[in-house]
Amino acid sequence: MKPTISVGALGGTICMSAKNSGGGVKPSFSAEQLLEAVPKLSNLANFRAKTLFALASGSLKVENLIEVYHWAKKEVENGADGVVITQGTDSLEESAFLLNLLWDEQKPLVITGAMRNPDQISSDGAGNIYASVLTALDKNSHNRGVLVVFNNTIHSARWVHKSNTFALETFVSINAGIQGVIAEDEVKYINLASKRVIFKAPSGVLPKVSIVTSYMGECGCELKLLEDAKFNGVVVASFGAGHVSIDSMKVIESLKFPVVISSRTGSGVIAKKTYGYYGSEITLQESGCIMSGWLNPLQSRLLLIVLLANGKSKAEILETFDKI
Ligand code: DAS
């Protein structure tokens, strides 16, 4: 008997066309239509397809992805051997990281998309769906959490990052390297599964957490505004290895909500014990800030939302950022 793969479509370039509307591509194709565009798939598995959202990925919300988690989990409980999600690439790394914090199944959850829409020559959507299904069907994909399959390359949700506006090879695994590749219709892993910590899926109203980027001449005013607007936490995409200006430091010392210090550089681990000037990582920690370790600002924000939504204490939040 053929295995079963469930495919959930959320929108994105992979399903966008201008044929019906003109004036630029917009979400147009359903999950069923995306599968019909890859006839070869019917040899591999039986499919259950569902269009969950038809959005550009910049409009997806954390709440939407929690819905996706519950849908995917139900699919596995109802016998699916793996799940493939298609979505826009713009926020794909955030969806993947968030779902990876929640995905409590051994079976694979694979996310893919496309950089070229179906109206374009050499659009990559069909190939990416095919490679994702192969990955979802492969037993070696079990217990690897959420995987991103793109351009015949397999990434862990823990490290994946969109690095380019138009390139087919936009997804890279900063700091850690890729998990594997798809070659000659086969899934070939070259790295061990990434370490994971799994949390209960949040429900109800989610905590409001923003990201503020450090910049030359920053005054910390944005941080103050967030507190006035009743945000529940903030991630600072700080200078270098975890540094802010003297003015921002003064504001941070006065903030009552959790402040996570990540880096605006795009790669590398955050410092903990090198610099001691006012505004450095040592003084930020002394004022109660949480250092993000290897997590970039987008990942840090999602982790902080999940931890706050699960009612974790400051000590537990610090411990989690330390070990993840
Ligand atoms: N249209 C954008 C999005 O929905 C880009 C894409 O899918 O690649 O994220």
Coordinates of C-alpha atoms and ligand atoms in Angstrom, one line a residue:
M1 CA 0.0 0.0 0.0
K2 CA 1.2 3.5 -0.8
P3 CA 2.1 5.8 2.1
T4 CA 0.0 9.0 2.7
I5 CA 1.3 12.5 2.7
S6 CA -0.8 15.5 3.8
V7 CA -0.1 18.8 2.0
G8 CA -1.2 22.1 3.5
A9 CA -1.0 25.3 1.4
L10 CA -0.7 28.7 3.1
G11 CA -0.1 30.9 0.1
G12 CA 3.1 32.5 -1.2
T13 CA 4.8 32.8 -4.6
I14 CA 4.5 29.0 -5.2
C15 CA 0.7 29.5 -5.7
M16 CA 0.7 33.0 -7.2
S17 CA -0.3 33.9 -10.8
A18 CA -1.3 37.0 -12.7
K19 CA -3.3 35.1 -15.3
N20 CA -6.7 35.7 -13.8
S21 CA -6.1 39.2 -12.4
G22 CA -3.2 41.0 -14.1
G23 CA -1.2 43.7 -12.3
G24 CA 1.3 41.4 -10.6
V25 CA 1.0 37.9 -9.2
K26 CA -1.4 37.1 -6.4
P27 CA -2.4 33.8 -4.6
S28 CA -4.3 31.8 -7.2
F29 CA -3.8 28.1 -6.8
S30 CA -5.1 25.7 -4.2
A31 CA -3.2 22.9 -2.5
E32 CA -4.9 20.4 -4.9
Q33 CA -3.7 22.4 -8.0
L34 CA -0.2 22.6 -6.6
L35 CA -0.2 18.8 -6.5
E36 CA -1.7 18.4 -9.9
A37 CA 1.2 20.4 -11.3
V38 CA 3.5 17.5 -10.3
P39 CA 2.0 14.4 -11.9
K40 CA 5.0 12.2 -10.9
L41 CA 3.9 12.4 -7.3
S42 CA 1.0 10.0 -7.7
N43 CA 3.6 7.1 -8.1
L44 CA 5.0 7.9 -4.7
A45 CA 2.0 8.3 -2.3
N46 CA -1.6 9.0 -1.7
F47 CA -2.3 12.7 -0.9
R48 CA -4.6 14.6 1.3
A49 CA -4.5 18.3 0.3
K50 CA -5.9 21.3 2.1
T51 CA -5.7 25.1 1.4
L52 CA -5.3 26.4 4.9
F53 CA -4.6 30.1 3.9
A54 CA -4.0 32.0 0.7
L55 CA -1.8 34.8 2.0
A56 CA 1.5 36.4 1.1
S57 CA 3.7 35.1 3.9
G58 CA 4.3 38.6 5.4
S59 CA 0.6 38.5 6.4
L60 CA 0.8 35.1 8.2
K61 CA 0.6 35.5 12.0
V62 CA 1.9 33.3 14.9
E63 CA -1.8 32.4 15.5
N64 CA -2.1 31.1 11.9
L65 CA 1.0 28.8 12.4
I66 CA -0.4 27.5 15.6
E67 CA -3.5 26.5 13.6
V68 CA -1.2 24.8 11.1
Y69 CA 0.5 22.9 13.9
H70 CA -2.9 21.5 15.1
W71 CA -4.0 20.6 11.6
A72 CA -0.7 18.8 10.8
K73 CA -0.8 17.0 14.1
K74 CA -4.3 15.8 13.4
E75 CA -3.2 14.6 9.9
V76 CA -0.5 12.5 11.5
E77 CA -2.9 11.1 14.1
N78 CA -5.2 10.2 11.2
G79 CA -2.5 8.2 9.5
A80 CA -0.4 10.5 7.4
D81 CA 3.2 9.4 7.1
G82 CA 4.4 12.9 6.8
V83 CA 3.2 16.5 6.2
V84 CA 4.3 19.1 3.7
I85 CA 3.5 22.7 4.1
T86 CA 3.8 25.2 1.2
Q87 CA 4.1 28.9 1.9
G88 CA 5.7 32.2 0.9
T89 CA 9.4 32.4 1.4
D90 CA 9.4 35.8 3.1
S91 CA 8.5 34.6 6.5
L92 CA 9.2 30.9 5.9
E93 CA 12.1 30.7 8.3
E94 CA 9.9 32.1 11.1
S95 CA 7.1 29.5 10.4
A96 CA 9.7 26.7 10.4
F97 CA 11.4 27.9 13.6
L98 CA 8.0 28.3 15.4
L99 CA 6.6 24.9 14.3
N100 CA 9.9 23.3 15.3
L101 CA 9.4 24.6 18.9
L102 CA 6.0 22.8 18.9
W103 CA 6.3 19.7 16.6
D104 CA 6.0 16.8 19.0
E105 CA 5.8 14.0 16.4
Q106 CA 8.5 11.7 15.1
K107 CA 7.1 11.9 11.6
P108 CA 8.5 14.7 9.4
L109 CA 7.0 18.1 8.9
V110 CA 8.5 19.7 5.8
I111 CA 8.1 23.3 4.6
T112 CA 8.7 24.5 1.1
G113 CA 7.9 27.4 -1.3
A114 CA 9.2 28.9 -4.5
M115 CA 11.2 31.9 -5.6
R116 CA 9.8 31.9 -9.1
N117 CA 6.0 31.9 -9.5
P118 CA 4.3 29.4 -11.8
D119 CA 3.9 32.1 -14.6
Q120 CA 7.7 32.3 -14.9
I121 CA 10.1 30.3 -17.0
S122 CA 11.8 27.6 -14.9
S123 CA 9.6 28.2 -11.8
D124 CA 10.9 26.1 -8.9
G125 CA 7.6 25.3 -7.1
A126 CA 7.0 21.9 -8.6
G127 CA 10.5 20.7 -8.1
N128 CA 10.5 21.9 -4.5
I129 CA 7.2 20.1 -3.8
Y130 CA 8.6 16.9 -5.3
A131 CA 11.8 17.1 -3.2
S132 CA 9.7 17.9 -0.1
V133 CA 7.5 14.8 -0.6
L134 CA 10.6 12.6 -1.1
T135 CA 12.0 14.0 2.1
A136 CA 8.7 13.6 4.0
L137 CA 8.6 9.9 2.9
D138 CA 12.1 9.1 3.9
K139 CA 12.5 7.2 7.2
N140 CA 15.8 9.0 7.9
S141 CA 13.7 12.2 8.1
H142 CA 12.0 10.9 11.3
N143 CA 13.0 12.7 14.6
R144 CA 14.6 15.6 12.8
G145 CA 11.8 18.1 13.8
V146 CA 10.7 20.6 11.1
L147 CA 12.7 20.6 7.9
V148 CA 12.9 23.2 5.1
V149 CA 13.4 21.7 1.7
F150 CA 14.4 24.1 -1.1
N151 CA 16.5 23.9 -4.2
N152 CA 17.1 20.2 -3.5
T153 CA 18.7 21.1 -0.2
I154 CA 17.4 20.1 3.3
H155 CA 17.7 22.6 6.1
S156 CA 16.9 22.3 9.8
A157 CA 14.3 24.8 11.0
R158 CA 16.8 25.6 13.8
W159 CA 19.3 27.3 11.4
V160 CA 17.6 28.1 8.1
H161 CA 17.6 31.7 6.9
K162 CA 16.4 33.5 3.7
S163 CA 19.5 35.3 2.5
N164 CA 18.6 36.7 -0.8
T165 CA 15.7 38.6 -2.4
F166 CA 15.5 36.6 -5.7
A167 CA 18.0 33.8 -5.8
L168 CA 16.8 30.2 -6.1
E169 CA 19.4 29.2 -3.5
T170 CA 18.1 31.9 -1.1
F171 CA 17.9 29.5 1.9
V172 CA 21.1 28.9 3.8
S173 CA 21.8 27.3 7.1
I174 CA 23.9 29.9 8.9
N175 CA 26.4 28.7 11.5
A176 CA 25.5 25.0 11.3
G177 CA 25.4 23.8 7.6
I178 CA 22.7 21.9 5.8
Q179 CA 21.1 18.6 6.9
G180 CA 21.3 17.0 3.5
V181 CA 20.5 17.0 -0.2
I182 CA 18.1 15.4 -2.7
A183 CA 20.1 13.8 -5.6
E184 CA 18.9 11.3 -8.2
D185 CA 15.5 11.2 -6.5
E186 CA 17.1 10.1 -3.2
V187 CA 17.3 11.9 0.1
K188 CA 20.8 11.9 1.4
Y189 CA 21.5 13.2 4.9
I190 CA 25.0 14.4 5.7
N191 CA 24.5 15.9 9.2
L192 CA 22.9 14.7 12.5
A193 CA 19.6 16.1 13.6
S194 CA 19.7 19.5 15.3
K195 CA 19.2 19.6 19.0
R196 CA 15.6 20.6 19.9
V197 CA 13.5 21.8 22.9
I198 CA 9.7 21.2 22.5
F199 CA 6.9 23.3 24.1
K200 CA 3.2 23.1 24.5
A201 CA 1.4 25.0 21.6
P202 CA 0.2 28.3 23.0
S203 CA -3.5 29.1 23.0
G204 CA -5.6 32.3 23.6
V205 CA -4.3 35.8 23.3
L206 CA -0.5 35.8 22.6
P207 CA 2.0 38.0 24.3
K208 CA 3.1 41.0 22.2
V209 CA 6.9 40.9 21.6
S210 CA 8.6 43.3 19.2
I211 CA 12.1 43.6 17.7
V212 CA 14.1 46.8 17.8
T213 CA 17.3 47.1 15.8
S214 CA 20.4 49.0 17.1
Y215 CA 21.7 51.7 14.8
M216 CA 24.3 54.5 15.0
G217 CA 22.9 57.2 17.2
E218 CA 20.1 55.1 18.7
C219 CA 18.4 56.8 21.7
G220 CA 16.4 53.9 23.1
C221 CA 13.2 55.8 22.4
E222 CA 11.6 52.9 20.5
L223 CA 12.1 50.6 23.6
K224 CA 10.3 53.1 25.8
L225 CA 7.4 53.4 23.3
L226 CA 7.0 49.6 23.4
E227 CA 6.6 49.7 27.1
D228 CA 4.1 52.5 26.8
A229 CA 2.2 50.5 24.2
K230 CA 1.9 47.6 26.7
F231 CA 4.2 45.1 24.9
N232 CA 5.2 42.1 27.0
G233 CA 8.7 41.8 25.8
V234 CA 11.3 42.9 23.3
V235 CA 14.3 41.5 21.4
V236 CA 17.1 43.9 20.7
A237 CA 18.9 43.2 17.4
S238 CA 21.9 44.7 19.0
F239 CA 25.3 45.8 17.6
G240 CA 27.9 43.1 17.1
A241 CA 28.2 40.4 19.7
G242 CA 25.5 42.0 22.0
H243 CA 26.1 45.7 22.5
V244 CA 23.8 48.8 22.7
S245 CA 24.5 52.5 23.0
I246 CA 24.8 54.3 26.3
D247 CA 21.4 56.0 25.7
S248 CA 19.7 52.6 24.9
M249 CA 21.4 51.0 28.0
K250 CA 19.8 53.7 30.2
V251 CA 16.3 52.9 28.9
I252 CA 16.9 49.1 29.1
E253 CA 17.8 49.5 32.8
S254 CA 14.3 51.1 33.4
L255 CA 12.3 48.5 31.5
K256 CA 10.0 46.1 33.4
F257 CA 9.4 43.5 30.7
P258 CA 11.9 40.9 29.5
V259 CA 14.6 42.1 27.1
V260 CA 16.4 39.6 24.9
I261 CA 19.7 40.7 23.4
S262 CA 20.4 39.1 20.0
S263 CA 22.6 40.4 17.2
R264 CA 21.9 42.4 14.0
T265 CA 25.0 40.8 12.3
G266 CA 23.2 37.7 10.9
S267 CA 25.5 35.0 12.2
G268 CA 27.6 33.9 15.2
V269 CA 26.9 33.5 18.9
I270 CA 26.2 36.3 21.3
A271 CA 28.9 37.3 23.8
K272 CA 28.6 36.8 27.6
K273 CA 31.9 37.7 29.2
T274 CA 34.2 39.7 27.0
Y275 CA 33.2 43.4 27.1
G276 CA 32.6 45.4 30.3
Y277 CA 31.8 48.9 29.1
Y278 CA 28.4 50.5 29.8
G279 CA 26.1 49.0 27.0
S280 CA 28.2 45.8 26.7
E281 CA 27.0 42.3 27.1
I282 CA 28.3 42.1 30.7
T283 CA 26.4 45.3 31.8
L284 CA 23.3 44.2 29.8
Q285 CA 23.2 40.9 31.8
E286 CA 23.8 42.8 35.1
S287 CA 20.6 44.8 34.2
G288 CA 18.6 41.6 33.8
C289 CA 18.8 41.1 30.0
I290 CA 18.5 37.6 28.5
M291 CA 21.3 36.8 26.0
S292 CA 20.0 34.9 22.9
G293 CA 23.0 32.6 22.4
W294 CA 22.9 31.4 18.7
L295 CA 19.3 32.6 18.1
N296 CA 18.9 35.5 15.6
P297 CA 16.4 38.2 16.5
L298 CA 13.4 36.6 14.6
Q299 CA 14.0 33.3 16.3
S300 CA 14.5 35.0 19.7
R301 CA 11.2 36.8 19.4
L302 CA 9.3 33.5 18.6
L303 CA 10.9 31.7 21.5
L304 CA 10.1 34.5 23.9
I305 CA 6.4 34.5 22.7
V306 CA 6.2 30.7 23.2
L307 CA 7.9 30.9 26.7
L308 CA 5.7 33.8 27.9
A309 CA 2.6 32.1 26.5
N310 CA 3.5 29.0 28.5
G311 CA 3.8 31.1 31.7
K312 CA 7.5 30.5 32.2
S313 CA 9.4 32.5 34.9
K314 CA 12.3 34.8 34.2
A315 CA 14.7 32.1 35.5
E316 CA 13.1 29.5 33.1
I317 CA 13.4 31.9 30.2
L318 CA 17.1 32.5 30.9
E319 CA 17.7 28.8 31.2
T320 CA 16.0 28.0 27.9
F321 CA 17.9 30.7 26.0
D322 CA 21.0 29.2 27.5
K323 CA 20.5 25.7 26.4
I324 CA 18.7 26.0 23.1
Ligands
DAS1 N1 5.3 36.5 -2.2 C1 6.2 36.3 -1.1 C2 5.6 35.6 0.1 O1 4.5 35.3 0.1 C3 7.5 35.8 -1.5 C4 7.6 34.3 -1.8 O2 6.7 33.5 -1.6 O3 8.7 33.9 -2.2 O4 6.4 35.4 1.0

